[in-house]
Amino acid sequence: MRIYKPIFIFIVLLGLNSCNNPSSKVSFPEFDTWKPYDESAIIDSSQQNDNPLLRYQLIQSSILDKNELLKIIEPQLKGFTKDIYHEIFPLIYENSITEIQKHISHNKLSYKLLTQWYLFRIALHETNRYKNLNAIISINPNAVAQAEMLDERKNENIHPIYGMPILLKDNINTSKMPTTAGAIALINNRPHQDAEIVTNLKNRKAIILGKVNLSEWANFLCNGCPNGYSAVGGQTMNPYGPRRFDTGGSSSGSAASVAANYAVAAVGTETSGSILSPSSQQSLVGLKPTIGQLSQNGIIPISSTLDTPGPITRTVSDNGILLSAMRSQTKTEDYLLKTIEEPSKLRLGAIKAYMKDSLYLQSIDIFKNNSLKIEVIEPKPMNFSGFLALLNGDMKRDLKAYLKQFASDSVKVKSVSDVVNFNTKDSTLHMPYGQARLNGIVRQDLNDIELDSIRKNLIQSGKTYFDRLFDNYQLDAILSINNYNAGQAAVAKYPAITIPMGYSKSGKPKGLTIIMKSGQEQKLLSLAKFYEQLTNYRKPPQEDTKNIQP
């Protein structure tokens, strides 16, 4: 029987004031006291799944005790009740940032109530065996207190992100909170300073609600393992079909939490597909910006060449707002999306190989019927030679630099080799799917000159792949699906956005992905908004427990 008892060293990690309450008994009858359960039957049955990414070794975290999450959440719910949750439900659930701010300006809602609503919802779902998504790793113990302060200073609201509860992928530094990358080797990592994008969010008065699960080491630990698994957080589930649909990765918890309405929005990171993949598979808007548009500083790295943070939201407008709030330099109006006044002037490339997909064809017809020109294109295959070597070489160097600059004194690992050695001490707990990718980093021996050559060739190959199409067909954008062209966009350093384009017969979400040249985020967002207004395909996941019981 696979029944796991959490290791309680994580009490310290979750929040300093969690130790003030020695009892694990919850005070809200709506919340369940979490008890590890036998997951043997679920794991055994998953081995028959046609999709190897849904064949699990573990689901529950062996580290995280969800009752410790409750100890952080419950003191912040003083005065909040289930009746209040239901009363203000229509003002928050699936509402955009603009709509929520309007409710607050009309005194129908407050930033405190908004924050408490999300905390209540997280506790309600994440402590329930049949509803939990394993999306949350830690909660900010001061979130509601910060919201109360913002209620008192509404005249300081200079950006729409003001007072909005935001969740962060747990590879993004947040001072006085854990930043683990999902790895037990970083279980005690409390960085002394925020990532630059977090500083920017805080300066614009966003509320950091907590940290979310991810594919461990941003999907650079094991090869062919389930997306959304980390030793710290367990197996993230897709709310549209837990254990039936892949979450995508590595920003799995960011996407699952936004899809399930755990926060207004979340921040993910991408090296190649890690925002586009989970966003598209959970009916969300996910933007991978041009590399360099947002700071990498203070984010646990894979590759300084290709890494970028990016916004994951339920609407395109929210995406623009969060992108603007993360920028180090931004104009107040950067989040305002321009209306496409002359759609007939836009030329879009539709990839012929994808036109067997009925949802993709439907999207093409929508653009055609609204005067946009469509060119059918057949891209030549791109040479990805050296791609893995680039990631290996970058992570070997970049992780060492991150650990030296940001890691807490209590973190003992100083390099990828140290992490590999740490994991081998307890492979079942630390790496149930192995660590093939980390082993590959250790084995690789390339000097800086060789690595630079690979880097330059790959970037040129990516730009050539797209520019040949953009120039030959005079295209404004190229249309793709999910993360199908994420690798090419990654090495070209070009921005890409994915937006819901419907659902398969089984209910699995799928995203239309739009790619443009560097620095065209505003134009990209405007085109995505144009499509969103024509379609409105996003539907929230059904909260139907019968679909997720074993």
Coordinates of C-alpha atoms in Angstrom, one line a residue:
M1 CA 0.0 0.0 0.0
R2 CA 1.4 3.4 -1.0
I3 CA 0.4 5.6 1.9
Y4 CA 2.8 8.4 2.5
K5 CA 3.5 10.3 5.7
P6 CA 4.8 13.8 5.0
I7 CA 8.2 14.8 6.4
F8 CA 7.5 17.7 8.8
I9 CA 10.7 19.6 8.0
F10 CA 8.4 21.4 5.6
I11 CA 6.6 23.2 8.5
V12 CA 9.5 25.7 8.6
L13 CA 9.4 26.1 4.9
L14 CA 5.8 27.0 4.7
G15 CA 5.8 30.0 7.0
L16 CA 7.3 31.2 10.3
N17 CA 4.0 31.6 12.0
S18 CA 2.8 28.1 11.2
C19 CA 4.7 26.9 14.3
N20 CA 2.6 29.0 16.6
N21 CA -0.3 26.5 16.3
P22 CA 0.7 23.0 17.2
S23 CA -2.7 21.5 16.4
S24 CA -3.4 20.1 12.9
K25 CA -7.2 20.3 13.5
V26 CA -8.8 22.7 11.1
S27 CA -11.3 25.4 12.4
F28 CA -13.3 25.6 9.2
P29 CA -15.7 22.6 8.8
E30 CA -15.6 23.1 5.1
F31 CA -11.9 22.2 5.0
D32 CA -10.8 18.6 5.4
T33 CA -7.9 17.6 7.7
W34 CA -5.5 16.2 5.1
K35 CA -4.7 12.5 5.5
P36 CA -2.4 10.6 3.2
Y37 CA -4.3 7.9 1.3
D38 CA -3.5 4.7 -0.5
E39 CA -2.8 5.6 -4.1
S40 CA -1.7 2.1 -5.2
A41 CA -4.8 1.4 -7.3
I42 CA -4.5 4.8 -9.1
I43 CA -0.8 4.3 -9.8
D44 CA -1.3 0.7 -11.0
S45 CA -4.1 1.6 -13.3
S46 CA -2.1 4.6 -14.8
Q47 CA 0.5 2.2 -16.1
Q48 CA -2.0 1.1 -18.8
N49 CA -2.4 4.7 -20.1
D50 CA -1.6 5.1 -23.8
N51 CA 0.1 8.4 -22.9
P52 CA 3.4 7.6 -21.1
L53 CA 3.3 11.1 -19.5
L54 CA 0.2 9.9 -17.5
R55 CA 1.9 6.8 -16.1
Y56 CA 2.6 7.8 -12.5
Q57 CA 5.0 6.6 -9.8
L58 CA 3.8 9.0 -7.2
I59 CA 0.9 11.4 -6.9
Q60 CA 1.0 12.7 -3.3
S61 CA 3.9 14.7 -2.1
S62 CA 6.1 12.8 0.5
I63 CA 7.2 16.2 1.7
L64 CA 4.3 18.7 1.8
D65 CA 1.8 18.3 4.6
K66 CA -1.4 20.2 3.4
N67 CA -2.4 20.7 7.0
E68 CA 0.5 23.1 7.2
L69 CA -1.0 25.1 4.3
L70 CA -4.1 25.4 6.4
K71 CA -2.1 26.8 9.3
I72 CA -1.0 29.6 7.0
I73 CA -4.4 30.2 5.4
E74 CA -6.9 29.9 8.3
P75 CA -5.6 32.8 10.5
Q76 CA -6.0 35.0 7.4
L77 CA -9.7 34.1 7.1
K78 CA -10.9 35.8 10.3
G79 CA -14.4 37.1 9.7
F80 CA -14.7 35.2 6.4
T81 CA -17.4 32.5 6.0
K82 CA -18.7 30.0 3.5
D83 CA -21.7 32.3 3.0
I84 CA -19.5 35.2 2.1
Y85 CA -17.6 32.9 -0.3
H86 CA -20.8 32.1 -2.1
E87 CA -22.2 35.6 -1.9
I88 CA -19.2 37.2 -3.7
F89 CA -18.5 34.2 -6.0
P90 CA -20.1 35.9 -9.0
L91 CA -17.9 39.0 -8.5
I92 CA -14.6 37.0 -8.7
Y93 CA -15.0 33.6 -10.3
E94 CA -13.8 33.9 -14.0
N95 CA -13.8 37.7 -13.7
S96 CA -11.1 39.7 -15.4
I97 CA -8.9 42.1 -13.7
T98 CA -10.8 45.0 -15.1
E99 CA -14.1 43.6 -13.9
I100 CA -12.7 42.9 -10.4
Q101 CA -11.3 46.4 -10.2
K102 CA -14.7 47.8 -11.2
H103 CA -16.5 45.8 -8.5
I104 CA -14.0 47.2 -5.9
S105 CA -14.4 50.8 -7.2
H106 CA -18.2 50.4 -6.8
N107 CA -17.7 49.1 -3.2
K108 CA -19.1 45.6 -4.0
L109 CA -15.8 44.0 -3.1
S110 CA -12.5 44.9 -1.3
Y111 CA -9.0 43.7 -1.9
K112 CA -9.2 42.0 1.5
L113 CA -12.3 40.0 0.5
L114 CA -10.8 39.2 -2.8
T115 CA -7.7 37.7 -1.3
Q116 CA -9.6 35.8 1.4
W117 CA -11.9 34.4 -1.3
Y118 CA -8.9 32.9 -3.2
L119 CA -7.4 31.6 0.0
F120 CA -10.7 30.0 1.0
R121 CA -11.0 28.4 -2.4
I122 CA -7.5 27.1 -2.3
A123 CA -8.0 25.5 1.1
L124 CA -11.4 24.1 0.0
H125 CA -10.0 22.3 -3.0
E126 CA -6.4 21.5 -2.0
T127 CA -7.3 19.7 1.2
N128 CA -10.0 17.6 -0.5
R129 CA -8.7 14.3 -1.7
Y130 CA -11.1 14.3 -4.7
K131 CA -10.7 17.9 -5.7
N132 CA -7.0 18.8 -5.0
L133 CA -4.7 19.5 -7.9
N134 CA -1.4 19.5 -6.0
A135 CA -1.0 23.0 -7.5
I136 CA 0.1 24.9 -4.4
I137 CA 3.5 24.6 -2.6
S138 CA 3.4 27.6 -0.2
I139 CA 1.2 30.5 0.8
N140 CA 2.1 34.1 1.8
P141 CA 1.3 34.4 5.5
N142 CA 0.9 38.2 5.1
A143 CA -1.3 38.2 2.0
V144 CA -4.5 39.4 3.7
A145 CA -2.7 42.0 5.8
Q146 CA -1.2 43.4 2.7
A147 CA -4.6 43.5 1.0
E148 CA -6.0 45.4 4.0
M149 CA -3.3 48.1 3.6
L150 CA -4.2 48.4 0.0
D151 CA -7.8 48.9 0.8
E152 CA -6.8 51.9 2.9
R153 CA -4.7 53.4 0.1
K154 CA -6.8 53.0 -2.9
N155 CA -5.8 56.5 -4.1
E156 CA -2.3 55.0 -4.8
N157 CA -3.8 52.7 -7.5
I158 CA -1.7 53.6 -10.5
H159 CA -1.7 50.3 -12.3
P160 CA -4.5 47.7 -12.8
I161 CA -2.4 45.0 -11.1
Y162 CA -2.9 47.0 -7.8
G163 CA -4.3 44.6 -5.1
M164 CA -4.5 41.6 -7.5
P165 CA -3.5 38.3 -5.9
I166 CA -0.9 36.6 -8.1
L167 CA 0.7 33.2 -7.8
L168 CA 4.3 32.5 -8.8
K169 CA 6.0 29.5 -10.1
D170 CA 8.3 28.1 -7.4
N171 CA 11.5 28.8 -9.3
I172 CA 11.0 32.6 -8.9
N173 CA 12.7 34.2 -6.0
T174 CA 10.4 35.6 -3.4
S175 CA 12.0 37.0 -0.2
K176 CA 10.9 35.4 3.1
M177 CA 9.2 32.6 1.2
P178 CA 10.6 29.3 -0.2
T179 CA 11.9 29.0 -3.7
T180 CA 12.6 25.3 -4.3
A181 CA 12.2 24.6 -8.1
G182 CA 10.2 21.6 -6.6
A183 CA 13.5 20.0 -5.5
I184 CA 14.2 18.6 -2.0
A185 CA 17.8 19.8 -2.5
L186 CA 16.4 23.4 -2.2
I187 CA 13.8 22.6 0.5
N188 CA 15.3 25.3 2.8
N189 CA 16.0 27.9 0.2
R190 CA 14.7 31.3 1.2
P191 CA 16.3 33.8 -1.0
H192 CA 17.4 37.1 0.6
Q193 CA 15.9 39.1 -2.2
D194 CA 13.1 39.0 -4.7
A195 CA 13.5 38.2 -8.4
E196 CA 13.5 41.5 -10.4
I197 CA 10.0 40.8 -11.8
V198 CA 8.7 40.2 -8.3
T199 CA 10.1 43.5 -7.1
N200 CA 8.3 45.1 -10.1
L201 CA 5.0 43.4 -9.2
K202 CA 5.3 44.5 -5.5
N203 CA 6.2 48.1 -6.5
R204 CA 3.0 48.2 -8.5
K205 CA 1.2 46.7 -5.4
A206 CA 0.3 43.3 -6.7
I207 CA -0.2 40.8 -3.8
I208 CA 2.0 37.7 -4.0
L209 CA -0.5 35.1 -2.9
G210 CA 1.9 32.1 -2.9
K211 CA 4.1 29.7 -4.9
V212 CA 2.9 27.0 -7.2
N213 CA 4.1 23.5 -8.2
L214 CA 6.0 22.8 -11.4
S215 CA 7.9 20.1 -13.2
E216 CA 10.9 19.8 -11.0
W217 CA 13.9 21.9 -12.1
A218 CA 11.6 23.3 -14.8
N219 CA 11.4 19.9 -16.5
F220 CA 15.2 19.4 -16.6
L221 CA 15.5 16.6 -14.2
C222 CA 14.1 13.4 -15.8
N223 CA 13.5 12.3 -19.3
G224 CA 10.0 11.3 -20.4
C225 CA 8.5 11.7 -16.9
P226 CA 5.0 13.2 -16.2
N227 CA 4.7 16.9 -16.6
G228 CA 3.9 18.7 -13.3
Y229 CA 5.7 16.3 -11.0
S230 CA 8.1 17.6 -8.3
A231 CA 9.4 15.9 -5.2
V232 CA 8.2 18.8 -3.1
G233 CA 4.8 19.4 -4.6
G234 CA 3.8 16.0 -5.9
Q235 CA 1.9 15.4 -9.1
T236 CA 0.0 18.5 -10.4
M237 CA -3.3 17.6 -12.0
N238 CA -5.1 19.2 -15.0
P239 CA -8.5 20.4 -13.7
Y240 CA -10.1 19.7 -17.1
G241 CA -9.4 16.0 -16.6
P242 CA -7.3 14.9 -13.6
R243 CA -5.3 11.8 -14.5
R244 CA -6.9 11.9 -18.0
F245 CA -5.3 14.9 -19.5
D246 CA -1.6 16.0 -19.3
T247 CA -1.0 19.3 -17.5
G248 CA 1.7 20.3 -19.8
G249 CA 4.9 21.6 -18.3
S250 CA 6.9 22.9 -16.8
S251 CA 4.7 25.8 -15.5
S252 CA 2.0 23.2 -14.6
G253 CA 1.0 24.6 -11.3
S254 CA 0.8 28.1 -12.7
A255 CA -1.7 27.0 -15.3
A256 CA -3.7 24.6 -13.1
S257 CA -4.1 27.3 -10.4
V258 CA -5.3 29.9 -12.9
A259 CA -7.6 27.5 -14.7
A260 CA -9.1 26.5 -11.3
N261 CA -9.5 30.1 -10.2
Y262 CA -7.0 30.0 -7.3
A263 CA -5.8 33.5 -8.2
V264 CA -6.4 36.3 -10.7
A265 CA -3.3 35.2 -12.6
A266 CA 0.0 33.5 -12.3
V267 CA 3.6 33.8 -13.5
G268 CA 5.3 31.0 -15.3
T269 CA 8.7 30.6 -17.0
E270 CA 9.7 29.1 -20.3
T271 CA 12.8 27.8 -21.9
S272 CA 11.1 25.9 -24.7
G273 CA 7.3 25.4 -24.3
S274 CA 7.0 25.7 -20.6
I275 CA 4.3 28.4 -20.7
L276 CA 2.8 27.6 -24.1
S277 CA 2.3 23.9 -23.2
P278 CA 0.4 24.1 -19.9
S279 CA -1.5 27.2 -20.9
S280 CA -2.9 25.6 -24.1
Q281 CA -3.7 22.3 -22.3
Q282 CA -5.7 24.1 -19.6
S283 CA -7.6 26.6 -21.8
L284 CA -5.6 29.7 -20.8
V285 CA -3.8 32.6 -22.4
G286 CA 0.0 32.1 -22.0
L287 CA 2.6 34.5 -23.4
K288 CA 6.2 33.7 -23.9
P289 CA 7.7 37.1 -24.5
T290 CA 10.7 38.0 -26.6
I291 CA 13.8 36.9 -24.7
G292 CA 15.0 40.0 -22.7
Q293 CA 11.7 41.7 -22.5
L294 CA 11.4 40.5 -18.9
S295 CA 14.3 40.1 -16.4
Q296 CA 15.7 36.6 -15.7
N297 CA 17.4 38.0 -12.5
G298 CA 16.5 35.9 -9.4
I299 CA 14.9 33.0 -11.3
I300 CA 16.4 29.5 -10.9
P301 CA 17.8 28.9 -14.4
I302 CA 18.0 26.3 -17.1
S303 CA 19.4 28.6 -19.8
S304 CA 20.3 32.3 -19.7
T305 CA 20.2 32.1 -23.5
L306 CA 16.5 31.0 -23.7
D307 CA 14.8 31.5 -20.3
T308 CA 12.1 34.0 -19.7
P309 CA 9.2 34.5 -17.3
G310 CA 5.8 35.2 -18.7
P311 CA 2.1 35.8 -17.8
I312 CA -0.5 33.0 -17.6
T313 CA -4.1 34.3 -17.4
R314 CA -7.7 33.6 -18.3
T315 CA -8.1 36.6 -20.7
V316 CA -5.8 38.4 -23.2
S317 CA -6.4 41.8 -21.5
D318 CA -5.2 40.3 -18.2
N319 CA -2.2 38.9 -19.9
G320 CA -1.2 42.4 -21.1
I321 CA -1.8 43.8 -17.6
L322 CA 0.5 41.2 -15.9
L323 CA 3.1 41.6 -18.6
S324 CA 3.2 45.3 -18.1
A325 CA 3.4 44.9 -14.3
M326 CA 6.4 42.6 -14.6
R327 CA 8.5 44.9 -16.8
S328 CA 11.3 46.9 -15.2
Q329 CA 10.5 49.9 -17.3
T330 CA 6.9 50.4 -18.4
K331 CA 4.6 53.2 -19.4
T332 CA 1.3 53.4 -17.5
E333 CA -0.6 52.7 -20.7
D334 CA 1.5 49.7 -21.8
Y335 CA -1.3 47.3 -20.7
L336 CA -3.8 48.9 -23.0
L337 CA -4.3 46.8 -26.1
K338 CA -4.9 48.6 -29.4
T339 CA -7.9 47.6 -31.5
I340 CA -7.2 46.1 -34.9
E341 CA -9.0 48.6 -37.0
E342 CA -8.1 47.2 -40.5
P343 CA -7.9 43.4 -40.2
S344 CA -7.8 43.1 -44.0
K345 CA -4.2 44.4 -43.9
L346 CA -3.0 41.5 -41.8
R347 CA -1.5 38.4 -43.4
L348 CA -1.3 35.2 -41.3
G349 CA 0.6 32.0 -42.2
A350 CA -1.3 28.8 -41.6
I351 CA 0.9 25.7 -41.5
K352 CA -0.3 23.1 -44.0
A353 CA 0.7 20.1 -41.9
Y354 CA -1.6 21.2 -39.1
M355 CA -4.7 21.7 -41.3
K356 CA -5.9 18.2 -40.5
D357 CA -6.8 19.5 -37.1
S358 CA -10.5 20.6 -37.2
L359 CA -10.1 23.2 -34.5
Y360 CA -7.1 24.8 -36.3
L361 CA -9.1 24.8 -39.6
Q362 CA -12.0 26.4 -37.7
S363 CA -9.8 29.2 -36.4
I364 CA -8.4 29.8 -39.9
D365 CA -12.0 30.1 -41.2
I366 CA -12.8 32.6 -38.4
F367 CA -9.9 34.8 -39.5
K368 CA -10.9 34.5 -43.2
N369 CA -14.5 35.4 -42.5
N370 CA -13.3 38.6 -40.7
S371 CA -11.2 39.8 -43.6
L372 CA -7.7 38.6 -42.6
K373 CA -5.6 37.1 -45.3
I374 CA -4.4 33.6 -44.9
E375 CA -1.3 32.1 -46.6
V376 CA -0.9 28.3 -46.5
I377 CA 2.8 27.7 -45.7
E378 CA 5.0 24.6 -45.6
P379 CA 8.1 25.4 -43.3
K380 CA 11.2 23.4 -44.0
P381 CA 12.4 21.3 -41.0
M382 CA 14.7 23.2 -38.7
N383 CA 18.1 21.8 -37.7
F384 CA 18.1 21.5 -33.8
S385 CA 21.6 20.1 -33.7
G386 CA 23.2 21.1 -30.4
F387 CA 19.9 22.2 -28.7
L388 CA 20.3 19.8 -25.7
A389 CA 24.1 20.6 -25.5
L390 CA 23.2 24.3 -25.2
L391 CA 20.8 23.7 -22.4
N392 CA 23.2 21.4 -20.6
G393 CA 26.1 23.8 -20.9
D394 CA 24.0 26.8 -19.8
M395 CA 22.5 25.1 -16.8
K396 CA 25.9 23.8 -15.6
R397 CA 27.1 27.4 -15.6
D398 CA 23.9 29.3 -14.8
L399 CA 22.7 27.2 -11.8
K400 CA 26.1 27.5 -10.2
A401 CA 26.0 31.2 -10.5
Y402 CA 22.4 31.4 -9.2
L403 CA 23.2 29.3 -6.1
K404 CA 26.2 31.4 -5.4
Q405 CA 24.3 34.7 -5.6
F406 CA 20.9 33.9 -4.3
A407 CA 20.7 30.6 -2.3
S408 CA 20.2 30.6 1.5
D409 CA 23.2 29.7 3.6
S410 CA 21.3 26.5 4.6
V411 CA 21.3 25.2 1.0
K412 CA 24.3 22.8 0.7
V413 CA 24.3 22.1 -3.0
K414 CA 26.5 24.5 -5.0
S415 CA 26.4 22.9 -8.5
V416 CA 24.5 20.5 -10.7
S417 CA 27.0 17.8 -9.6
D418 CA 26.1 18.4 -6.0
V419 CA 22.4 18.1 -6.8
V420 CA 23.0 14.8 -8.6
N421 CA 24.9 13.4 -5.6
F422 CA 22.3 14.6 -3.2
N423 CA 19.5 12.9 -5.2
T424 CA 21.3 9.6 -5.2
K425 CA 21.2 9.4 -1.4
D426 CA 17.5 8.6 -1.6
S427 CA 16.4 8.0 -5.2
T428 CA 12.9 7.0 -4.3
L429 CA 12.2 10.2 -2.4
H430 CA 14.3 12.6 -4.4
M431 CA 13.9 11.3 -8.0
P432 CA 11.4 8.5 -8.5
Y433 CA 11.6 9.0 -12.3
G434 CA 15.4 9.2 -12.3
Q435 CA 17.6 12.2 -13.2
A436 CA 18.7 11.5 -16.8
R437 CA 18.8 15.1 -17.8
L438 CA 20.9 16.2 -14.8
N439 CA 23.2 13.2 -15.4
G440 CA 23.6 14.4 -19.0
I441 CA 24.7 17.9 -17.8
V442 CA 27.4 16.3 -15.6
R443 CA 28.7 14.1 -18.4
Q444 CA 28.9 16.8 -21.0
D445 CA 32.3 18.4 -21.5
L446 CA 32.2 21.4 -23.8
N447 CA 34.3 24.5 -23.5
D448 CA 33.0 28.0 -23.8
I449 CA 34.1 28.4 -27.4
E450 CA 32.3 25.2 -28.5
L451 CA 29.1 26.3 -26.6
D452 CA 29.2 29.8 -28.1
S453 CA 29.4 28.3 -31.5
I454 CA 26.3 26.1 -30.8
R455 CA 24.4 29.0 -29.4
K456 CA 25.1 31.2 -32.4
N457 CA 24.2 28.5 -34.9
L458 CA 20.9 27.7 -33.1
I459 CA 19.8 31.3 -32.8
Q460 CA 20.5 31.8 -36.5
S461 CA 18.7 28.6 -37.5
G462 CA 15.6 29.7 -35.5
K463 CA 15.5 33.2 -37.0
T464 CA 16.0 31.8 -40.5
Y465 CA 13.2 29.3 -40.0
F466 CA 10.7 32.1 -39.3
D467 CA 12.2 35.0 -41.3
R468 CA 12.1 33.0 -44.5
L469 CA 8.4 32.6 -44.0
F470 CA 7.7 36.1 -42.7
D471 CA 9.6 37.6 -45.6
N472 CA 8.6 35.3 -48.5
Y473 CA 4.9 35.5 -47.7
Q474 CA 4.9 39.0 -46.2
L475 CA 3.4 37.7 -43.0
D476 CA 2.5 39.5 -39.9
A477 CA 2.1 36.3 -37.8
I478 CA 2.3 32.6 -38.0
L479 CA -0.4 30.4 -36.6
S480 CA 0.5 27.2 -34.7
I481 CA -1.0 24.8 -32.2
N482 CA -0.2 24.4 -28.5
N483 CA 3.6 24.2 -28.2
Y484 CA 4.2 22.6 -31.6
N485 CA 6.6 25.3 -32.7
A486 CA 7.9 26.3 -29.2
G487 CA 11.4 25.0 -29.9
Q488 CA 11.8 27.2 -33.1
A489 CA 10.4 30.2 -31.3
A490 CA 12.7 29.6 -28.3
V491 CA 15.9 29.6 -30.3
A492 CA 14.8 32.5 -32.5
K493 CA 13.9 34.3 -29.3
Y494 CA 10.6 35.3 -30.8
P495 CA 7.4 36.0 -28.8
A496 CA 4.5 33.5 -28.9
I497 CA 1.1 33.6 -27.3
T498 CA -1.4 30.8 -27.0
I499 CA -5.2 31.3 -26.6
P500 CA -8.1 28.8 -26.2
M501 CA -9.3 27.6 -29.6
G502 CA -11.8 24.9 -28.4
Y503 CA -11.9 21.4 -27.0
S504 CA -11.7 17.9 -28.4
K505 CA -14.7 15.5 -28.2
S506 CA -13.2 14.2 -24.9
G507 CA -13.1 17.7 -23.5
K508 CA -9.4 18.2 -23.8
P509 CA -8.5 21.9 -24.3
K510 CA -6.4 23.0 -27.2
G511 CA -4.7 26.4 -27.9
L512 CA -4.2 28.5 -31.0
T513 CA -0.6 29.7 -30.8
I514 CA 0.5 32.9 -32.6
I515 CA 4.1 33.8 -33.3
M516 CA 5.6 37.1 -34.4
K517 CA 9.0 38.7 -34.7
S518 CA 11.0 40.1 -31.7
G519 CA 9.5 43.0 -29.7
Q520 CA 6.0 42.8 -31.2
E521 CA 4.2 41.8 -27.9
Q522 CA 1.6 44.6 -28.2
K523 CA 0.7 43.6 -31.8
L524 CA 0.7 40.0 -30.7
L525 CA -1.7 40.7 -27.8
S526 CA -3.9 42.8 -30.0
L527 CA -4.3 40.0 -32.6
A528 CA -5.0 37.5 -29.8
K529 CA -7.6 39.9 -28.3
F530 CA -9.2 40.2 -31.8
Y531 CA -9.5 36.3 -31.9
E532 CA -10.7 36.1 -28.4
Q533 CA -13.5 38.6 -29.0
L534 CA -14.6 36.6 -32.0
T535 CA -14.6 33.2 -30.3
N536 CA -14.7 33.3 -26.4
Y537 CA -13.8 29.6 -26.4
R538 CA -12.6 29.5 -22.8
K539 CA -14.8 27.5 -20.5
P540 CA -13.9 26.9 -16.8
P541 CA -13.4 23.2 -15.8
Q542 CA -16.4 21.4 -14.5
E543 CA -16.2 20.8 -10.7
D544 CA -17.4 17.3 -10.9
T545 CA -15.8 15.0 -8.3
K546 CA -17.1 11.8 -9.9
N547 CA -14.6 12.3 -12.7
I548 CA -11.6 12.4 -10.4
Q549 CA -12.4 9.7 -7.8
P550 CA -10.4 6.5 -8.2

